């Protein structure tokens, strides 16, 4: 199993002067689920190299068994520090693709032509695609062969408007994940705020929030 994980390269939280990036738990939990299942994992990002870590996800109260494991795993840290340039990635080399969230993807991956092309290729070849929390932002532009949005008519979830409001960033983010998925024709649904909620529709797996990252990864593995 060859799994591609795509991380954000964007580190500015709008014009707040604060930092963002990827959310540590949403990377670490899936990474170890894939790794422990024997998968070969390739990490990529728009700019390559070390992706920016959202500092909030590194706070003491955000730590989990998986994030603690990552902090003592030099091999994983080395892999993360050396992500490949997304533009050099060929979809045909991988069996599945997974996007960890954090607010960063709203700015770069959502608008990245290489990411859009990869997702469209995975979909066209019926290969699993997973995204958790803010990462379903990457479904803003990908389309099916018939020209309709990729998520049109599919059961999807992602970071809720109420969760965005709870973290005080409704007016900072470039768009709301929930609204975009609905506007693109997705059959959006959600669970309780901050509780694990994952949907699978065909080969598309989406998770609502950080608590959903492990379950989303397990569901993706189940499709391989």
mmCIF file of C-alpha atoms in Angstrom:
data_model
loop_
_atom_site.group_PDB
_atom_site.id
_atom_site.type_symbol
_atom_site.label_atom_id
_atom_site.label_comp_id
_atom_site.label_asym_id
_atom_site.label_seq_id
_atom_site.Cartn_x
_atom_site.Cartn_y
_atom_site.Cartn_z
ATOM 1 C CA UNK A 1 0.000 0.000 0.000
ATOM 2 C CA UNK A 2 1.382 3.346 -1.052
ATOM 3 C CA UNK A 3 -0.414 6.250 0.606
ATOM 4 C CA UNK A 4 0.189 9.905 -0.214
ATOM 5 C CA UNK A 5 -0.379 12.414 2.588
ATOM 6 C CA UNK A 6 -0.618 16.054 1.481
ATOM 7 C CA UNK A 7 0.038 18.845 3.967
ATOM 8 C CA UNK A 8 -0.362 22.607 3.775
ATOM 9 C CA UNK A 9 2.526 25.045 3.294
ATOM 10 C CA UNK A 10 0.506 28.071 4.439
ATOM 11 C CA UNK A 11 1.352 29.590 7.830
ATOM 12 C CA UNK A 12 -0.511 32.921 8.034
ATOM 13 C CA UNK A 13 -3.927 33.057 9.719
ATOM 14 C CA UNK A 14 -5.450 35.645 7.414
ATOM 15 C CA UNK A 15 -4.432 39.151 8.448
ATOM 16 C CA UNK A 16 -4.537 38.431 12.187
ATOM 17 C CA UNK A 17 -0.749 38.309 12.474
ATOM 18 C CA UNK A 18 -1.101 34.845 14.016
ATOM 19 C CA UNK A 19 0.355 31.613 12.704
ATOM 20 C CA UNK A 20 -1.479 28.580 11.342
ATOM 21 C CA UNK A 21 -0.536 25.478 9.383
ATOM 22 C CA UNK A 22 -1.439 21.814 9.736
ATOM 23 C CA UNK A 23 -3.020 20.335 12.885
ATOM 24 C CA UNK A 24 -0.626 17.910 14.568
ATOM 25 C CA UNK A 25 -3.181 15.301 15.674
ATOM 26 C CA UNK A 26 -4.720 15.205 12.201
ATOM 27 C CA UNK A 27 -1.331 14.288 10.789
ATOM 28 C CA UNK A 28 0.011 12.053 13.560
ATOM 29 C CA UNK A 29 -3.023 9.808 14.123
ATOM 30 C CA UNK A 30 -3.498 8.899 10.435
ATOM 31 C CA UNK A 31 0.264 8.605 9.911
ATOM 32 C CA UNK A 32 0.579 5.916 12.561
ATOM 33 C CA UNK A 33 -2.592 4.114 11.529
ATOM 34 C CA UNK A 34 -1.191 3.844 8.009
ATOM 35 C CA UNK A 35 2.325 3.016 9.185
ATOM 36 C CA UNK A 36 1.212 0.350 11.662
ATOM 37 C CA UNK A 37 -0.826 -1.274 8.873
ATOM 38 C CA UNK A 38 2.352 -1.642 6.833
ATOM 39 C CA UNK A 39 1.727 1.142 4.329
ATOM 40 C CA UNK A 40 4.470 3.060 2.579
ATOM 41 C CA UNK A 41 3.789 6.739 3.271
ATOM 42 C CA UNK A 42 4.892 9.641 1.080
ATOM 43 C CA UNK A 43 4.518 13.193 2.388
ATOM 44 C CA UNK A 44 4.083 16.151 0.053
ATOM 45 C CA UNK A 45 3.218 19.850 0.303
ATOM 46 C CA UNK A 46 2.913 22.782 -2.134
ATOM 47 C CA UNK A 47 6.307 24.247 -1.176
ATOM 48 C CA UNK A 48 8.039 21.012 -0.124
ATOM 49 C CA UNK A 49 10.256 20.731 2.946
ATOM 50 C CA UNK A 50 8.935 21.327 6.463
ATOM 51 C CA UNK A 51 5.234 22.190 6.572
ATOM 52 C CA UNK A 52 4.210 24.786 9.168
ATOM 53 C CA UNK A 53 2.689 23.401 12.358
ATOM 54 C CA UNK A 54 -0.301 25.244 13.788
ATOM 55 C CA UNK A 55 1.028 26.304 17.210
ATOM 56 C CA UNK A 56 -2.375 25.740 18.818
ATOM 57 C CA UNK A 57 -2.169 22.065 17.893
ATOM 58 C CA UNK A 58 1.103 21.797 19.801
ATOM 59 C CA UNK A 59 -0.345 23.114 23.069
ATOM 60 C CA UNK A 60 -0.309 20.847 26.125
ATOM 61 C CA UNK A 61 -4.093 20.360 26.068
ATOM 62 C CA UNK A 62 -3.999 19.276 22.414
ATOM 63 C CA UNK A 63 -1.588 16.377 22.938
ATOM 64 C CA UNK A 64 -2.665 12.784 22.305
ATOM 65 C CA UNK A 65 -0.902 9.420 22.382
ATOM 66 C CA UNK A 66 -0.177 9.848 18.671
ATOM 67 C CA UNK A 67 1.281 13.344 18.965
ATOM 68 C CA UNK A 68 3.463 12.188 21.860
ATOM 69 C CA UNK A 69 4.615 9.217 19.786
ATOM 70 C CA UNK A 70 5.502 11.578 16.948
ATOM 71 C CA UNK A 71 7.561 13.780 19.250
ATOM 72 C CA UNK A 72 9.775 10.804 20.126
ATOM 73 C CA UNK A 73 9.926 9.434 16.562
ATOM 74 C CA UNK A 74 12.980 10.854 14.789
ATOM 75 C CA UNK A 75 12.226 9.015 11.535
ATOM 76 C CA UNK A 76 8.744 10.540 11.330
ATOM 77 C CA UNK A 77 10.098 13.991 12.172
ATOM 78 C CA UNK A 78 12.715 13.624 9.445
ATOM 79 C CA UNK A 79 10.082 12.563 6.910
ATOM 80 C CA UNK A 80 7.909 15.544 7.811
ATOM 81 C CA UNK A 81 10.852 17.942 7.506
ATOM 82 C CA UNK A 82 11.449 16.748 3.955
ATOM 83 C CA UNK A 83 8.044 16.655 2.262
ATOM 84 C CA UNK A 84 8.186 16.395 -1.522
ATOM 85 C CA UNK A 85 7.070 19.210 -3.787
ATOM 86 C CA UNK A 86 3.435 18.558 -4.608
ATOM 87 C CA UNK A 87 4.010 19.550 -8.243
ATOM 88 C CA UNK A 88 6.415 16.594 -8.676
ATOM 89 C CA UNK A 89 3.887 13.971 -7.518
ATOM 90 C CA UNK A 90 2.309 11.528 -9.963
ATOM 91 C CA UNK A 91 -1.070 10.146 -8.880
ATOM 92 C CA UNK A 92 -0.394 6.792 -10.529
ATOM 93 C CA UNK A 93 2.262 5.913 -7.956
ATOM 94 C CA UNK A 94 -0.197 5.825 -5.046
ATOM 95 C CA UNK A 95 -3.112 3.708 -3.913
ATOM 96 C CA UNK A 96 -4.782 6.409 -1.810
ATOM 97 C CA UNK A 97 -4.463 10.085 -0.883
ATOM 98 C CA UNK A 98 -5.148 11.682 2.504
ATOM 99 C CA UNK A 99 -5.273 15.334 3.558
ATOM 100 C CA UNK A 100 -4.764 16.321 7.224
ATOM 101 C CA UNK A 101 -6.421 19.582 8.212
ATOM 102 C CA UNK A 102 -5.543 22.677 10.141
ATOM 103 C CA UNK A 103 -6.590 26.089 8.838
ATOM 104 C CA UNK A 104 -3.690 26.278 6.365
ATOM 105 C CA UNK A 105 -5.366 24.246 3.557
ATOM 106 C CA UNK A 106 -8.133 26.862 3.277
ATOM 107 C CA UNK A 107 -5.591 29.230 1.736
ATOM 108 C CA UNK A 108 -3.224 27.075 -0.297
ATOM 109 C CA UNK A 109 -4.432 23.524 -0.963
ATOM 110 C CA UNK A 110 -7.999 24.631 -1.689
ATOM 111 C CA UNK A 111 -6.678 26.718 -4.598
ATOM 112 C CA UNK A 112 -3.741 24.514 -5.653
ATOM 113 C CA UNK A 113 -3.969 23.304 -9.267
ATOM 114 C CA UNK A 114 -1.697 20.320 -8.599
ATOM 115 C CA UNK A 115 -3.852 19.210 -5.686
ATOM 116 C CA UNK A 116 -7.004 19.589 -7.761
ATOM 117 C CA UNK A 117 -5.511 17.519 -10.581
ATOM 118 C CA UNK A 118 -4.362 14.801 -8.169
ATOM 119 C CA UNK A 119 -7.815 14.529 -6.602
ATOM 120 C CA UNK A 120 -9.479 14.367 -10.005
ATOM 121 C CA UNK A 121 -7.057 11.631 -11.068
ATOM 122 C CA UNK A 122 -7.655 9.555 -7.931
ATOM 123 C CA UNK A 123 -11.403 9.907 -8.399
ATOM 124 C CA UNK A 124 -11.257 8.992 -12.096
ATOM 125 C CA UNK A 125 -9.294 5.844 -11.227
ATOM 126 C CA UNK A 126 -11.591 4.917 -8.314
ATOM 127 C CA UNK A 127 -8.867 5.240 -5.681
ATOM 128 C CA UNK A 128 -9.605 6.299 -2.093
ATOM 129 C CA UNK A 129 -9.478 9.988 -1.185
ATOM 130 C CA UNK A 130 -9.582 11.122 2.450
ATOM 131 C CA UNK A 131 -9.698 14.537 4.123
ATOM 132 C CA UNK A 132 -10.352 15.578 7.706
ATOM 133 C CA UNK A 133 -11.501 18.752 9.501
ATOM 134 C CA UNK A 134 -10.535 21.793 7.351
ATOM 135 C CA UNK A 135 -8.916 19.634 4.677
ATOM 136 C CA UNK A 136 -12.210 18.972 2.830
ATOM 137 C CA UNK A 137 -11.483 22.532 1.643
ATOM 138 C CA UNK A 138 -9.497 20.729 -1.081
ATOM 139 C CA UNK A 139 -12.811 19.737 -2.690
ATOM 140 C CA UNK A 140 -13.578 23.343 -3.634
ATOM 141 C CA UNK A 141 -12.455 22.999 -7.271
ATOM 142 C CA UNK A 142 -12.086 19.297 -8.264
ATOM 143 C CA UNK A 143 -14.695 18.108 -10.735
ATOM 144 C CA UNK A 144 -15.953 14.853 -12.142
ATOM 145 C CA UNK A 145 -15.560 13.964 -15.817
ATOM 146 C CA UNK A 146 -19.055 15.386 -16.399
ATOM 147 C CA UNK A 147 -17.987 18.785 -15.087
ATOM 148 C CA UNK A 148 -19.942 18.670 -11.851
ATOM 149 C CA UNK A 149 -18.150 19.303 -8.534
ATOM 150 C CA UNK A 150 -16.535 16.120 -7.218
ATOM 151 C CA UNK A 151 -18.616 16.190 -4.023
ATOM 152 C CA UNK A 152 -21.924 16.789 -5.822
ATOM 153 C CA UNK A 153 -24.461 14.223 -4.634
ATOM 154 C CA UNK A 154 -21.982 12.637 -2.211
ATOM 155 C CA UNK A 155 -22.273 12.303 1.557
ATOM 156 C CA UNK A 156 -19.622 14.601 3.024
ATOM 157 C CA UNK A 157 -18.658 16.298 6.251
ATOM 158 C CA UNK A 158 -15.992 18.740 7.400
ATOM 159 C CA UNK A 159 -15.346 21.426 10.018
ATOM 160 C CA UNK A 160 -18.727 22.860 10.963
ATOM 161 C CA UNK A 161 -19.774 26.510 10.930
ATOM 162 C CA UNK A 162 -20.488 26.231 14.655
ATOM 163 C CA UNK A 163 -17.002 24.834 15.352
ATOM 164 C CA UNK A 164 -15.467 27.685 13.329
ATOM 165 C CA UNK A 165 -17.543 30.142 15.340
ATOM 166 C CA UNK A 166 -16.377 28.509 18.577
ATOM 167 C CA UNK A 167 -12.730 29.132 17.683
ATOM 168 C CA UNK A 168 -13.561 32.717 16.682
ATOM 169 C CA UNK A 169 -12.387 32.524 13.083
ATOM 170 C CA UNK A 170 -15.616 32.771 11.083
ATOM 171 C CA UNK A 171 -14.648 36.230 9.789
ATOM 172 C CA UNK A 172 -10.964 35.353 9.302
ATOM 173 C CA UNK A 173 -11.109 32.284 7.056
ATOM 174 C CA UNK A 174 -11.483 32.777 3.272
ATOM 175 C CA UNK A 175 -14.542 30.503 3.260
ATOM 176 C CA UNK A 176 -16.432 28.138 5.541
ATOM 177 C CA UNK A 177 -15.911 24.441 4.792
ATOM 178 C CA UNK A 178 -19.528 23.525 5.592
ATOM 179 C CA UNK A 179 -20.925 26.238 3.298
ATOM 180 C CA UNK A 180 -18.585 25.369 0.410
ATOM 181 C CA UNK A 181 -19.410 21.655 0.511
ATOM 182 C CA UNK A 182 -23.130 22.452 0.442
ATOM 183 C CA UNK A 183 -22.703 24.997 -2.376
ATOM 184 C CA UNK A 184 -20.846 22.324 -4.382
ATOM 185 C CA UNK A 185 -23.828 19.993 -4.086
ATOM 186 C CA UNK A 186 -22.489 17.785 -1.326
ATOM 187 C CA UNK A 187 -24.947 15.992 0.954
ATOM 188 C CA UNK A 188 -23.406 17.608 4.016
ATOM 189 C CA UNK A 189 -24.122 16.309 7.508
ATOM 190 C CA UNK A 190 -22.415 16.622 10.871
ATOM 191 C CA UNK A 191 -22.257 15.147 14.323
ATOM 192 C CA UNK A 192 -21.864 16.931 17.639
ATOM 193 C CA UNK A 193 -19.240 19.663 17.714
ATOM 194 C CA UNK A 194 -15.779 18.244 18.563
ATOM 195 C CA UNK A 195 -16.978 14.613 18.511
ATOM 196 C CA UNK A 196 -15.734 12.070 15.974
ATOM 197 C CA UNK A 197 -17.912 11.980 12.845
ATOM 198 C CA UNK A 198 -16.779 10.330 9.619
ATOM 199 C CA UNK A 199 -18.627 9.667 6.360
ATOM 200 C CA UNK A 200 -17.743 7.279 3.540
ATOM 201 C CA UNK A 201 -19.355 7.599 0.113
ATOM 202 C CA UNK A 202 -17.832 5.256 -2.437
ATOM 203 C CA UNK A 203 -14.089 5.928 -2.242
ATOM 204 C CA UNK A 204 -14.491 9.356 -0.610
ATOM 205 C CA UNK A 205 -13.818 9.621 3.147
ATOM 206 C CA UNK A 206 -14.389 12.841 5.106
ATOM 207 C CA UNK A 207 -14.005 13.580 8.822
ATOM 208 C CA UNK A 208 -15.510 16.514 10.686
ATOM 209 C CA UNK A 209 -12.812 17.648 13.120
ATOM 210 C CA UNK A 210 -9.565 16.655 14.888
ATOM 211 C CA UNK A 211 -11.364 13.954 16.880
ATOM 212 C CA UNK A 212 -12.305 12.325 13.565
ATOM 213 C CA UNK A 213 -8.769 11.918 12.210
ATOM 214 C CA UNK A 214 -8.064 8.389 13.434
ATOM 215 C CA UNK A 215 -11.449 7.032 12.356
ATOM 216 C CA UNK A 216 -11.134 8.682 8.945
ATOM 217 C CA UNK A 217 -7.731 7.045 8.448
ATOM 218 C CA UNK A 218 -9.104 3.635 9.445
ATOM 219 C CA UNK A 219 -12.010 4.036 7.021
ATOM 220 C CA UNK A 220 -9.581 4.963 4.228
ATOM 221 C CA UNK A 221 -7.478 1.866 4.975
ATOM 222 C CA UNK A 222 -10.649 -0.217 4.830
ATOM 223 C CA UNK A 223 -11.100 0.820 1.195
ATOM 224 C CA UNK A 224 -7.680 -0.515 0.171
#
